[in-house]
PDB file of C-alpha atoms in Angstrom:
ATOM      1  CA  MET B   1      12.536  24.184  25.240  1.00  0.00           C
ATOM      2  CA  SER B   2      13.837  26.539  22.626  1.00  0.00           C
ATOM      3  CA  GLU B   3      17.284  24.824  22.651  1.00  0.00           C
ATOM      4  CA  GLN B   4      15.581  21.722  21.955  1.00  0.00           C
ATOM      5  CA  LYS B   5      13.606  23.110  19.171  1.00  0.00           C
ATOM      6  CA  GLY B   6      16.582  24.505  17.664  1.00  0.00           C
ATOM      7  CA  ALA B   7      18.302  21.325  17.842  1.00  0.00           C
ATOM      8  CA  LEU B   8      15.481  19.535  16.008  1.00  0.00           C
ATOM      9  CA  LEU B   9      15.504  22.156  13.489  1.00  0.00           C
ATOM     10  CA  ARG B  10      19.184  21.542  12.585  1.00  0.00           C
ATOM     11  CA  GLN B  11      19.445  17.738  13.098  1.00  0.00           C
ATOM     12  CA  LEU B  12      15.895  16.376  11.769  1.00  0.00           C
ATOM     13  CA  TYR B  13      13.718  19.326   9.991  1.00  0.00           C
ATOM     14  CA  MET B  14      16.356  20.870   7.781  1.00  0.00           C
ATOM     15  CA  PRO B  15      18.263  17.482   6.555  1.00  0.00           C
ATOM     16  CA  ALA B  16      14.601  15.853   6.091  1.00  0.00           C
ATOM     17  CA  VAL B  17      13.345  18.843   4.144  1.00  0.00           C
ATOM     18  CA  LEU B  18      16.603  18.874   2.242  1.00  0.00           C
ATOM     19  CA  CYS B  19      16.044  15.007   1.150  1.00  0.00           C
ATOM     20  CA  THR B  20      12.738  15.481  -0.003  1.00  0.00           C
ATOM     21  CA  ALA B  21      13.695  18.487  -2.267  1.00  0.00           C
ATOM     22  CA  LEU B  22      16.084  16.291  -3.702  1.00  0.00           C
ATOM     23  CA  TRP B  23      13.991  13.347  -4.298  1.00  0.00           C
ATOM     24  CA  GLY B  24      11.283  15.720  -5.522  1.00  0.00           C
ATOM     25  CA  SER B  25      13.623  17.284  -8.219  1.00  0.00           C
ATOM     26  CA  ALA B  26      14.157  13.825  -9.692  1.00  0.00           C
ATOM     27  CA  ALA B  27      11.152  13.637 -12.013  1.00  0.00           C
ATOM     28  CA  PRO B  28      11.735  16.963 -13.768  1.00  0.00           C
ATOM     29  CA  CYS B  29      15.525  16.618 -13.858  1.00  0.00           C
ATOM     30  CA  ILE B  30      14.942  13.162 -15.832  1.00  0.00           C
ATOM     31  CA  LYS B  31      12.518  14.740 -18.422  1.00  0.00           C
ATOM     32  CA  LYS B  32      15.156  17.668 -18.536  1.00  0.00           C
ATOM     33  CA  GLY B  33      17.838  15.009 -19.129  1.00  0.00           C
ATOM     34  CA  TYR B  34      15.886  13.532 -22.000  1.00  0.00           C
ATOM     35  CA  GLU B  35      15.838  17.060 -23.614  1.00  0.00           C
ATOM     36  CA  LEU B  36      19.548  17.593 -23.158  1.00  0.00           C
ATOM     37  CA  PHE B  37      20.839  14.161 -24.311  1.00  0.00           C
ATOM     38  CA  GLU B  38      18.173  14.332 -27.418  1.00  0.00           C
ATOM     39  CA  ILE B  39      16.301  11.279 -26.005  1.00  0.00           C
ATOM     40  CA  ALA B  40      13.053  10.920 -27.956  1.00  0.00           C
ATOM     41  CA  ALA B  41       9.906   9.871 -26.072  1.00  0.00           C
ATOM     42  CA  ASP B  42       9.660   6.519 -27.897  1.00  0.00           C
ATOM     43  CA  ALA B  43      13.386   5.689 -27.441  1.00  0.00           C
ATOM     44  CA  SER B  44      12.909   3.295 -24.362  1.00  0.00           C
ATOM     45  CA  PHE B  45      16.241   1.557 -24.832  1.00  0.00           C
ATOM     46  CA  SER B  46      18.198   5.060 -24.602  1.00  0.00           C
ATOM     47  CA  GLN B  47      16.011   6.089 -21.698  1.00  0.00           C
ATOM     48  CA  LEU B  48      17.222   2.735 -19.913  1.00  0.00           C
ATOM     49  CA  LEU B  49      20.623   3.597 -20.851  1.00  0.00           C
ATOM     50  CA  PHE B  50      20.306   6.866 -19.226  1.00  0.00           C
ATOM     51  CA  ALA B  51      19.024   5.389 -16.030  1.00  0.00           C
ATOM     52  CA  GLY B  52      21.727   2.944 -15.986  1.00  0.00           C
ATOM     53  CA  TRP B  53      24.375   5.320 -15.969  1.00  0.00           C
ATOM     54  CA  ARG B  54      22.689   7.259 -13.181  1.00  0.00           C
ATOM     55  CA  PHE B  55      21.999   4.453 -10.907  1.00  0.00           C
ATOM     56  CA  ALA B  56      25.380   2.596 -11.535  1.00  0.00           C
ATOM     57  CA  LEU B  57      27.356   5.718 -10.565  1.00  0.00           C
ATOM     58  CA  ALA B  58      25.045   6.514  -7.739  1.00  0.00           C
ATOM     59  CA  GLY B  59      25.822   2.991  -6.169  1.00  0.00           C
ATOM     60  CA  VAL B  60      29.645   3.552  -6.573  1.00  0.00           C
ATOM     61  CA  LEU B  61      29.060   6.929  -4.747  1.00  0.00           C
ATOM     62  CA  VAL B  62      27.235   5.381  -2.142  1.00  0.00           C
ATOM     63  CA  LEU B  63      29.836   2.539  -1.525  1.00  0.00           C
ATOM     64  CA  VAL B  64      32.804   5.214  -1.623  1.00  0.00           C
ATOM     65  CA  ALA B  65      30.751   7.062   1.315  1.00  0.00           C
ATOM     66  CA  ALA B  66      30.312   3.872   3.186  1.00  0.00           C
ATOM     67  CA  LYS B  67      33.782   3.150   2.997  1.00  0.00           C
ATOM     68  CA  LEU B  68      34.922   6.691   3.996  1.00  0.00           C
ATOM     69  CA  LYS B  69      32.731   6.085   7.046  1.00  0.00           C
ATOM     70  CA  GLY B  70      34.539   2.821   8.013  1.00  0.00           C
ATOM     71  CA  HIS B  71      31.957   0.590   6.626  1.00  0.00           C
ATOM     72  CA  ARG B  72      32.756  -2.673   4.969  1.00  0.00           C
ATOM     73  CA  ILE B  73      31.750  -2.571   1.263  1.00  0.00           C
ATOM     74  CA  LEU B  74      32.296  -6.082   0.291  1.00  0.00           C
ATOM     75  CA  PRO B  75      29.049  -8.484   0.624  1.00  0.00           C
ATOM     76  CA  VAL B  76      29.429 -11.578   2.215  1.00  0.00           C
ATOM     77  CA  ARG B  77      27.629 -14.741   0.865  1.00  0.00           C
ATOM     78  CA  SER B  78      24.694 -14.377   2.875  1.00  0.00           C
ATOM     79  CA  GLU B  79      24.068 -10.674   1.643  1.00  0.00           C
ATOM     80  CA  TRP B  80      24.046 -11.439  -2.006  1.00  0.00           C
ATOM     81  CA  LYS B  81      20.184 -12.744  -1.803  1.00  0.00           C
ATOM     82  CA  PRO B  82      18.926  -9.512   0.092  1.00  0.00           C
ATOM     83  CA  ILE B  83      20.831  -7.417  -2.415  1.00  0.00           C
ATOM     84  CA  LEU B  84      19.469  -8.997  -5.436  1.00  0.00           C
ATOM     85  CA  TRP B  85      15.917  -9.015  -4.230  1.00  0.00           C
ATOM     86  CA  ILE B  86      16.031  -5.534  -2.971  1.00  0.00           C
ATOM     87  CA  SER B  87      17.669  -4.570  -6.460  1.00  0.00           C
ATOM     88  CA  LEU B  88      14.871  -6.541  -8.447  1.00  0.00           C
ATOM     89  CA  PHE B  89      12.082  -4.206  -6.887  1.00  0.00           C
ATOM     90  CA  GLN B  90      13.845  -0.997  -5.969  1.00  0.00           C
ATOM     91  CA  SER B  91      16.104  -0.317  -9.240  1.00  0.00           C
ATOM     92  CA  MET B  92      15.442  -2.888 -11.729  1.00  0.00           C
ATOM     93  CA  LEU B  93      11.489  -3.237 -12.200  1.00  0.00           C
ATOM     94  CA  GLN B  94      10.856   0.116 -10.671  1.00  0.00           C
ATOM     95  CA  TYR B  95      12.956   2.119 -12.996  1.00  0.00           C
ATOM     96  CA  VAL B  96      12.217   0.387 -16.079  1.00  0.00           C
ATOM     97  CA  CYS B  97       8.641   1.398 -15.602  1.00  0.00           C
ATOM     98  CA  TYR B  98       9.492   4.917 -14.183  1.00  0.00           C
ATOM     99  CA  TYR B  99      11.897   5.989 -16.762  1.00  0.00           C
ATOM    100  CA  ILE B 100       9.838   4.741 -19.853  1.00  0.00           C
ATOM    101  CA  GLY B 101       6.403   5.949 -18.162  1.00  0.00           C
ATOM    102  CA  LEU B 102       7.746   9.514 -17.362  1.00  0.00           C
ATOM    103  CA  SER B 103       8.525  10.117 -21.062  1.00  0.00           C
ATOM    104  CA  ALA B 104       5.032   9.848 -21.788  1.00  0.00           C
ATOM    105  CA  THR B 105       3.656  11.920 -18.988  1.00  0.00           C
ATOM    106  CA  THR B 106       4.408  15.158 -17.183  1.00  0.00           C
ATOM    107  CA  GLY B 107       6.703  15.856 -14.378  1.00  0.00           C
ATOM    108  CA  THR B 108       3.905  17.122 -12.148  1.00  0.00           C
ATOM    109  CA  LYS B 109       1.736  14.099 -12.598  1.00  0.00           C
ATOM    110  CA  GLY B 110       4.886  11.820 -12.586  1.00  0.00           C
ATOM    111  CA  SER B 111       5.786  13.269  -9.153  1.00  0.00           C
ATOM    112  CA  VAL B 112       2.302  13.042  -7.637  1.00  0.00           C
ATOM    113  CA  LEU B 113       1.873   9.515  -8.828  1.00  0.00           C
ATOM    114  CA  SER B 114       5.155   8.311  -7.628  1.00  0.00           C
ATOM    115  CA  GLY B 115       4.310   9.504  -4.223  1.00  0.00           C
ATOM    116  CA  THR B 116       1.807   6.551  -4.048  1.00  0.00           C
ATOM    117  CA  GLN B 117       4.649   4.118  -3.252  1.00  0.00           C
ATOM    118  CA  THR B 118       4.058   4.827   0.313  1.00  0.00           C
ATOM    119  CA  PHE B 119       0.485   3.535   0.224  1.00  0.00           C
ATOM    120  CA  PHE B 120       1.373   0.565  -1.617  1.00  0.00           C
ATOM    121  CA  ALA B 121       4.067  -0.206   1.055  1.00  0.00           C
ATOM    122  CA  LEU B 122       1.358   0.001   3.695  1.00  0.00           C
ATOM    123  CA  ILE B 123      -0.763  -2.242   1.872  1.00  0.00           C
ATOM    124  CA  PHE B 124       1.681  -4.777   1.040  1.00  0.00           C
ATOM    125  CA  ALA B 125       3.031  -4.617   4.689  1.00  0.00           C
ATOM    126  CA  HIS B 126      -0.631  -5.237   5.990  1.00  0.00           C
ATOM    127  CA  LEU B 127      -0.870  -8.180   3.455  1.00  0.00           C
ATOM    128  CA  PHE B 128       2.327 -10.082   4.218  1.00  0.00           C
ATOM    129  CA  LEU B 129       3.721  -8.890   7.599  1.00  0.00           C
ATOM    130  CA  GLN B 130       2.003 -10.006  10.788  1.00  0.00           C
ATOM    131  CA  ASN B 131       2.959  -7.156  13.008  1.00  0.00           C
ATOM    132  CA  ASP B 132       2.094  -4.297  10.563  1.00  0.00           C
ATOM    133  CA  LYS B 133      -1.627  -4.297   9.814  1.00  0.00           C
ATOM    134  CA  LEU B 134      -3.499  -1.092   8.494  1.00  0.00           C
ATOM    135  CA  ASN B 135      -5.295   0.843  11.272  1.00  0.00           C
ATOM    136  CA  ARG B 136      -7.815   3.536  10.754  1.00  0.00           C
ATOM    137  CA  GLN B 137      -5.382   6.248  10.441  1.00  0.00           C
ATOM    138  CA  LYS B 138      -3.152   4.517   7.866  1.00  0.00           C
ATOM    139  CA  ALA B 139      -6.324   3.235   5.795  1.00  0.00           C
ATOM    140  CA  LEU B 140      -7.690   6.856   5.619  1.00  0.00           C
ATOM    141  CA  GLY B 141      -4.107   7.896   4.389  1.00  0.00           C
ATOM    142  CA  CYS B 142      -4.360   5.202   1.693  1.00  0.00           C
ATOM    143  CA  ILE B 143      -7.607   6.295   0.792  1.00  0.00           C
ATOM    144  CA  CYS B 144      -6.925   9.908   0.440  1.00  0.00           C
ATOM    145  CA  GLY B 145      -3.840   8.998  -1.674  1.00  0.00           C
ATOM    146  CA  PHE B 146      -5.536   6.777  -4.061  1.00  0.00           C
ATOM    147  CA  ALA B 147      -8.316   9.475  -4.171  1.00  0.00           C
ATOM    148  CA  GLY B 148      -5.739  11.709  -5.682  1.00  0.00           C
ATOM    149  CA  VAL B 149      -4.840   9.201  -8.170  1.00  0.00           C
ATOM    150  CA  LEU B 150      -8.672   9.049  -9.103  1.00  0.00           C
ATOM    151  CA  VAL B 151      -8.523  12.997  -9.539  1.00  0.00           C
ATOM    152  CA  LEU B 152      -5.795  12.866 -11.875  1.00  0.00           C
ATOM    153  CA  GLY B 153      -7.577  10.042 -13.878  1.00  0.00           C
ATOM    154  CA  LEU B 154     -10.553  12.254 -14.330  1.00  0.00           C
ATOM    155  CA  GLY B 155      -8.629  15.060 -16.187  1.00  0.00           C
ATOM    156  CA  GLY B 156      -5.347  16.107 -14.875  1.00  0.00           C
ATOM    157  CA  LEU B 157      -2.986  17.807 -17.438  1.00  0.00           C
ATOM    158  CA  ASN B 158      -3.875  15.173 -20.299  1.00  0.00           C
ATOM    159  CA  GLY B 159      -5.929  12.780 -18.811  1.00  0.00           C
ATOM    160  CA  PHE B 160      -4.748   9.223 -17.488  1.00  0.00           C
ATOM    161  CA  ASN B 161      -2.696   7.059 -20.142  1.00  0.00           C
ATOM    162  CA  LEU B 162      -1.522   3.660 -19.420  1.00  0.00           C
ATOM    163  CA  ALA B 163       1.714   4.090 -21.632  1.00  0.00           C
ATOM    164  CA  GLY B 164       2.615   6.865 -19.248  1.00  0.00           C
ATOM    165  CA  ASP B 165       0.631   7.419 -16.275  1.00  0.00           C
ATOM    166  CA  GLY B 166       0.110   3.543 -15.837  1.00  0.00           C
ATOM    167  CA  LEU B 167       3.672   2.757 -16.062  1.00  0.00           C
ATOM    168  CA  VAL B 168       4.776   5.320 -13.282  1.00  0.00           C
ATOM    169  CA  LEU B 169       1.937   3.965 -11.045  1.00  0.00           C
ATOM    170  CA  LEU B 170       3.278   0.363 -11.671  1.00  0.00           C
ATOM    171  CA  SER B 171       6.637   1.696 -10.699  1.00  0.00           C
ATOM    172  CA  ALA B 172       5.173   3.073  -7.489  1.00  0.00           C
ATOM    173  CA  ALA B 173       3.822  -0.336  -6.776  1.00  0.00           C
ATOM    174  CA  SER B 174       7.368  -1.872  -7.487  1.00  0.00           C
ATOM    175  CA  ALA B 175       8.966   0.646  -5.175  1.00  0.00           C
ATOM    176  CA  GLY B 176       6.229  -0.311  -2.320  1.00  0.00           C
ATOM    177  CA  ALA B 177       7.094  -3.776  -2.821  1.00  0.00           C
ATOM    178  CA  GLY B 178      10.708  -3.005  -2.591  1.00  0.00           C
ATOM    179  CA  ALA B 179      10.080  -1.403   0.718  1.00  0.00           C
ATOM    180  CA  LEU B 180       8.487  -4.248   1.983  1.00  0.00           C
ATOM    181  CA  VAL B 181      11.680  -6.547   0.817  1.00  0.00           C
ATOM    182  CA  SER B 182      13.885  -3.892   2.540  1.00  0.00           C
ATOM    183  CA  ARG B 183      12.105  -4.237   5.908  1.00  0.00           C
ATOM    184  CA  ILE B 184      12.306  -8.226   5.522  1.00  0.00           C
ATOM    185  CA  PHE B 185      16.004  -8.222   4.692  1.00  0.00           C
ATOM    186  CA  THR B 186      17.859  -4.862   6.229  1.00  0.00           C
ATOM    187  CA  PRO B 187      17.397  -5.545   9.804  1.00  0.00           C
ATOM    188  CA  GLY B 188      20.718  -6.690  11.280  1.00  0.00           C
ATOM    189  CA  ARG B 189      22.669  -5.812   7.979  1.00  0.00           C
ATOM    190  CA  ASP B 190      24.367  -2.524   6.807  1.00  0.00           C
ATOM    191  CA  PRO B 191      21.912  -0.570   4.751  1.00  0.00           C
ATOM    192  CA  MET B 192      24.433   1.462   2.957  1.00  0.00           C
ATOM    193  CA  LEU B 193      26.259  -1.685   1.872  1.00  0.00           C
ATOM    194  CA  LEU B 194      22.792  -3.287   0.554  1.00  0.00           C
ATOM    195  CA  THR B 195      21.724  -0.033  -1.184  1.00  0.00           C
ATOM    196  CA  GLY B 196      25.057   0.711  -2.874  1.00  0.00           C
ATOM    197  CA  TRP B 197      25.135  -2.597  -4.231  1.00  0.00           C
ATOM    198  CA  GLN B 198      21.508  -2.760  -5.367  1.00  0.00           C
ATOM    199  CA  LEU B 199      21.928   0.571  -7.056  1.00  0.00           C
ATOM    200  CA  LEU B 200      25.108  -0.502  -8.735  1.00  0.00           C
ATOM    201  CA  LEU B 201      23.798  -4.115  -9.944  1.00  0.00           C
ATOM    202  CA  GLY B 202      20.395  -2.418 -10.849  1.00  0.00           C
ATOM    203  CA  GLY B 203      22.157   0.363 -12.768  1.00  0.00           C
ATOM    204  CA  LEU B 204      24.271  -1.969 -14.593  1.00  0.00           C
ATOM    205  CA  LEU B 205      21.383  -4.165 -15.709  1.00  0.00           C
ATOM    206  CA  LEU B 206      19.333  -1.206 -16.914  1.00  0.00           C
ATOM    207  CA  GLY B 207      22.404   0.248 -18.890  1.00  0.00           C
ATOM    208  CA  GLY B 208      23.112  -3.324 -20.232  1.00  0.00           C
ATOM    209  CA  ILE B 209      19.692  -3.754 -21.369  1.00  0.00           C
ATOM    210  CA  GLY B 210      19.587  -0.129 -22.839  1.00  0.00           C
ATOM    211  CA  ALA B 211      23.104  -0.881 -24.669  1.00  0.00           C
ATOM    212  CA  ALA B 212      21.801  -4.219 -25.913  1.00  0.00           C
ATOM    213  CA  GLY B 213      18.753  -2.774 -27.529  1.00  0.00           C
ATOM    214  CA  GLY B 214      20.716  -0.153 -29.288  1.00  0.00           C
ATOM    215  CA  GLY B 215      20.164   2.941 -26.769  1.00  0.00           C
ATOM    216  CA  TRP B 216      22.343   5.787 -27.001  1.00  0.00           C
ATOM    217  CA  LEU B 217      22.574   9.300 -25.738  1.00  0.00           C
ATOM    218  CA  GLY B 218      21.978  11.586 -28.707  1.00  0.00           C
ATOM    219  CA  ALA B 219      24.144  14.340 -27.529  1.00  0.00           C
ATOM    220  CA  VAL B 220      26.654  14.720 -24.767  1.00  0.00           C
ATOM    221  CA  THR B 221      26.992  18.230 -23.751  1.00  0.00           C
ATOM    222  CA  LEU B 222      28.286  20.038 -20.568  1.00  0.00           C
ATOM    223  CA  PRO B 223      24.861  20.916 -19.294  1.00  0.00           C
ATOM    224  CA  GLY B 224      23.739  17.232 -19.855  1.00  0.00           C
ATOM    225  CA  VAL B 225      26.819  16.003 -18.120  1.00  0.00           C
ATOM    226  CA  LEU B 226      26.427  18.441 -15.079  1.00  0.00           C
ATOM    227  CA  LEU B 227      22.571  17.397 -14.917  1.00  0.00           C
ATOM    228  CA  LEU B 228      23.589  13.741 -14.809  1.00  0.00           C
ATOM    229  CA  GLY B 229      25.958  14.528 -12.108  1.00  0.00           C
ATOM    230  CA  TYR B 230      23.568  16.062 -10.123  1.00  0.00           C
ATOM    231  CA  MET B 231      20.978  13.209 -10.423  1.00  0.00           C
ATOM    232  CA  ILE B 232      23.763  10.750  -9.362  1.00  0.00           C
ATOM    233  CA  VAL B 233      24.858  12.958  -6.144  1.00  0.00           C
ATOM    234  CA  LEU B 234      21.079  13.630  -5.166  1.00  0.00           C
ATOM    235  CA  SER B 235      20.466   9.821  -5.113  1.00  0.00           C
ATOM    236  CA  ALA B 236      23.534   8.851  -3.058  1.00  0.00           C
ATOM    237  CA  ALA B 237      23.358  12.170  -0.819  1.00  0.00           C
ATOM    238  CA  ALA B 238      19.368  11.695  -0.024  1.00  0.00           C
ATOM    239  CA  PHE B 239      19.840   8.179   0.979  1.00  0.00           C
ATOM    240  CA  THR B 240      22.956   8.689   3.109  1.00  0.00           C
ATOM    241  CA  ILE B 241      21.312  11.577   4.957  1.00  0.00           C
ATOM    242  CA  TRP B 242      18.028   9.700   5.221  1.00  0.00           C
ATOM    243  CA  THR B 243      19.596   6.588   6.489  1.00  0.00           C
ATOM    244  CA  ALA B 244      21.424   8.811   9.244  1.00  0.00           C
ATOM    245  CA  LEU B 245      17.964  10.310  10.272  1.00  0.00           C
ATOM    246  CA  LEU B 246      16.287   6.911  10.533  1.00  0.00           C
ATOM    247  CA  GLY B 247      19.274   5.958  12.729  1.00  0.00           C
ATOM    248  CA  LYS B 248      18.789   8.800  15.148  1.00  0.00           C
ATOM    249  CA  PHE B 249      15.048   9.651  15.331  1.00  0.00           C
ATOM    250  CA  PRO B 250      11.890   7.501  15.511  1.00  0.00           C
ATOM    251  CA  VAL B 251      10.726   6.148  11.891  1.00  0.00           C
ATOM    252  CA  GLY B 252       7.503   7.869  12.104  1.00  0.00           C
ATOM    253  CA  LYS B 253       9.165  11.548  12.908  1.00  0.00           C
ATOM    254  CA  VAL B 254      11.342  11.034   9.669  1.00  0.00           C
ATOM    255  CA  THR B 255       8.869   9.296   7.087  1.00  0.00           C
ATOM    256  CA  VAL B 256       6.166  11.897   7.736  1.00  0.00           C
ATOM    257  CA  PHE B 257       8.407  14.309   5.795  1.00  0.00           C
ATOM    258  CA  GLY B 258       7.701  12.230   2.799  1.00  0.00           C
ATOM    259  CA  PHE B 259       4.533  14.219   1.970  1.00  0.00           C
ATOM    260  CA  LEU B 260       6.984  17.065   0.699  1.00  0.00           C
ATOM    261  CA  ILE B 261       8.076  15.070  -2.256  1.00  0.00           C
ATOM    262  CA  PRO B 262       5.088  15.462  -4.544  1.00  0.00           C
ATOM    263  CA  VAL B 263       4.957  18.950  -3.446  1.00  0.00           C
ATOM    264  CA  PHE B 264       8.671  19.834  -4.463  1.00  0.00           C
ATOM    265  CA  GLY B 265       8.187  17.592  -7.536  1.00  0.00           C
ATOM    266  CA  ALA B 266       5.174  19.776  -8.775  1.00  0.00           C
ATOM    267  CA  VAL B 267       7.049  23.058  -7.914  1.00  0.00           C
ATOM    268  CA  PHE B 268      10.399  21.724  -9.746  1.00  0.00           C
ATOM    269  CA  SER B 269       8.355  20.668 -12.666  1.00  0.00           C
ATOM    270  CA  ALA B 270       7.000  24.235 -12.836  1.00  0.00           C
ATOM    271  CA  LEU B 271      10.582  25.782 -12.631  1.00  0.00           C
ATOM    272  CA  VAL B 272      12.634  23.580 -14.717  1.00  0.00           C
ATOM    273  CA  LEU B 273      10.019  22.372 -17.189  1.00  0.00           C
ATOM    274  CA  GLY B 274       7.625  25.391 -17.338  1.00  0.00           C
ATOM    275  CA  GLU B 275       4.747  23.060 -16.465  1.00  0.00           C
ATOM    276  CA  ASN B 276       1.353  24.790 -15.392  1.00  0.00           C
ATOM    277  CA  ILE B 277       0.497  23.053 -11.921  1.00  0.00           C
ATOM    278  CA  PHE B 278      -1.890  25.606 -10.971  1.00  0.00           C
ATOM    279  CA  THR B 279      -5.165  23.865 -12.388  1.00  0.00           C
ATOM    280  CA  LEU B 280      -7.924  22.603  -9.839  1.00  0.00           C
ATOM    281  CA  ARG B 281      -7.302  18.982 -10.709  1.00  0.00           C
ATOM    282  CA  ASN B 282      -3.482  19.101 -10.285  1.00  0.00           C
ATOM    283  CA  LEU B 283      -3.892  20.988  -6.846  1.00  0.00           C
ATOM    284  CA  ALA B 284      -6.371  18.791  -5.841  1.00  0.00           C
ATOM    285  CA  ALA B 285      -4.476  15.481  -6.485  1.00  0.00           C
ATOM    286  CA  LEU B 286      -1.459  17.071  -4.914  1.00  0.00           C
ATOM    287  CA  MET B 287      -3.289  17.952  -1.604  1.00  0.00           C
ATOM    288  CA  LEU B 288      -4.803  14.462  -1.502  1.00  0.00           C
ATOM    289  CA  VAL B 289      -1.706  12.348  -2.156  1.00  0.00           C
ATOM    290  CA  SER B 290       0.500  14.746   0.137  1.00  0.00           C
ATOM    291  CA  GLY B 291      -2.030  14.961   2.743  1.00  0.00           C
ATOM    292  CA  GLY B 292      -2.663  11.109   2.718  1.00  0.00           C
ATOM    293  CA  ILE B 293       1.253  10.416   3.211  1.00  0.00           C
ATOM    294  CA  ALA B 294       1.402  12.936   6.049  1.00  0.00           C
ATOM    295  CA  VAL B 295      -1.863  11.257   7.656  1.00  0.00           C
ATOM    296  CA  ALA B 296      -0.621   7.729   7.273  1.00  0.00           C
ATOM    297  CA  ASN B 297       2.808   8.416   8.610  1.00  0.00           C
ATOM    298  CA  TYR B 298       1.934  10.778  11.404  1.00  0.00           C
ATOM    299  CA  VAL B 299       2.922   9.857  14.960  1.00  0.00           C
ATOM    300  CA  ARG B 300       1.354  11.398  17.998  1.00  0.00           C
ATOM    301  CA  GLU B 301       3.630  12.453  20.739  1.00  0.00           C
ATOM    302  CA  ALA B 302       3.452  10.855  24.093  1.00  0.00           C
ATOM    303  CA  LYS B 303       1.362  12.866  26.336  1.00  0.00           C
ATOM    304  CA  SER B 304       4.236  12.882  29.055  1.00  0.00           C
ATOM    305  CA  GLY B 305       5.718  15.573  27.051  1.00  0.00           C
ATOM    306  CA  THR B 306       9.032  13.819  26.579  1.00  0.00           C
ATOM    307  CA  GLU B 307      10.830  13.813  23.104  1.00  0.00           C
ATOM    308  CA  GLN B 308      12.040  10.774  21.327  1.00  0.00           C
ATOM    309  CA  ALA B 309      15.286  11.494  19.800  1.00  0.00           C
TER     310      ALA B 309
END
């Protein structure tokens, strides 16, 4: 039994926590990137240009990793439709809203609000998939999660504003729709190929819009380049690890760790941005959203005592 627990620690728990830590660091890193590249809060096209560089290069990195693992990296004709649909929701719409919205809110609130994508995904699955309806457990998780959003709306750090918090929440809805689209199109196809290309195309579109609108990076310094490099690597690495975990362990055992993403987001916002996360509303919202994710994704072990792996 101890050997089995040790194997789970090395093969599931530690990699899953690493992924959530990487994803949790994204929001404060984006806001720090705006500071290092001297991108103003109202410079939407510059924000999209910044996003474009990150995701286009992350897509290239995923495709390089796929090639090194022996995967095919050139899509066939039938794969372009899934790539475009996934890219529309998971790269284009999501990150247009997220990068612009995050400039008008805090890293803490952005991390908590983006965590609601889990609940949007569950609701969209209930509405559009016949075999994935909400049960009491999932419904309770959604209620807890959106209660956390309500708590933020009642005060939070600066109240709830549509230009910032509203756009981040809309990006979470787009991410939830993207999860639904991925579930429809990914089965039977190589997820690394799909994700690499959807990131690349989404990044090129975001960067193209930013450049066409006159966006520019105000200052290119070594700290800024290193931060952008970290954000590119975190996107590629987290996806690659997460995909490997989903291929080895039951989905519920992996996705339940998603509750840590808002937690890490809040912690890194405090460390990187110096935000005060220790307010009653912030902590209550964080507990509700994270708890809701954990409840919605929790999978009870079979009573036979056998482990699925």
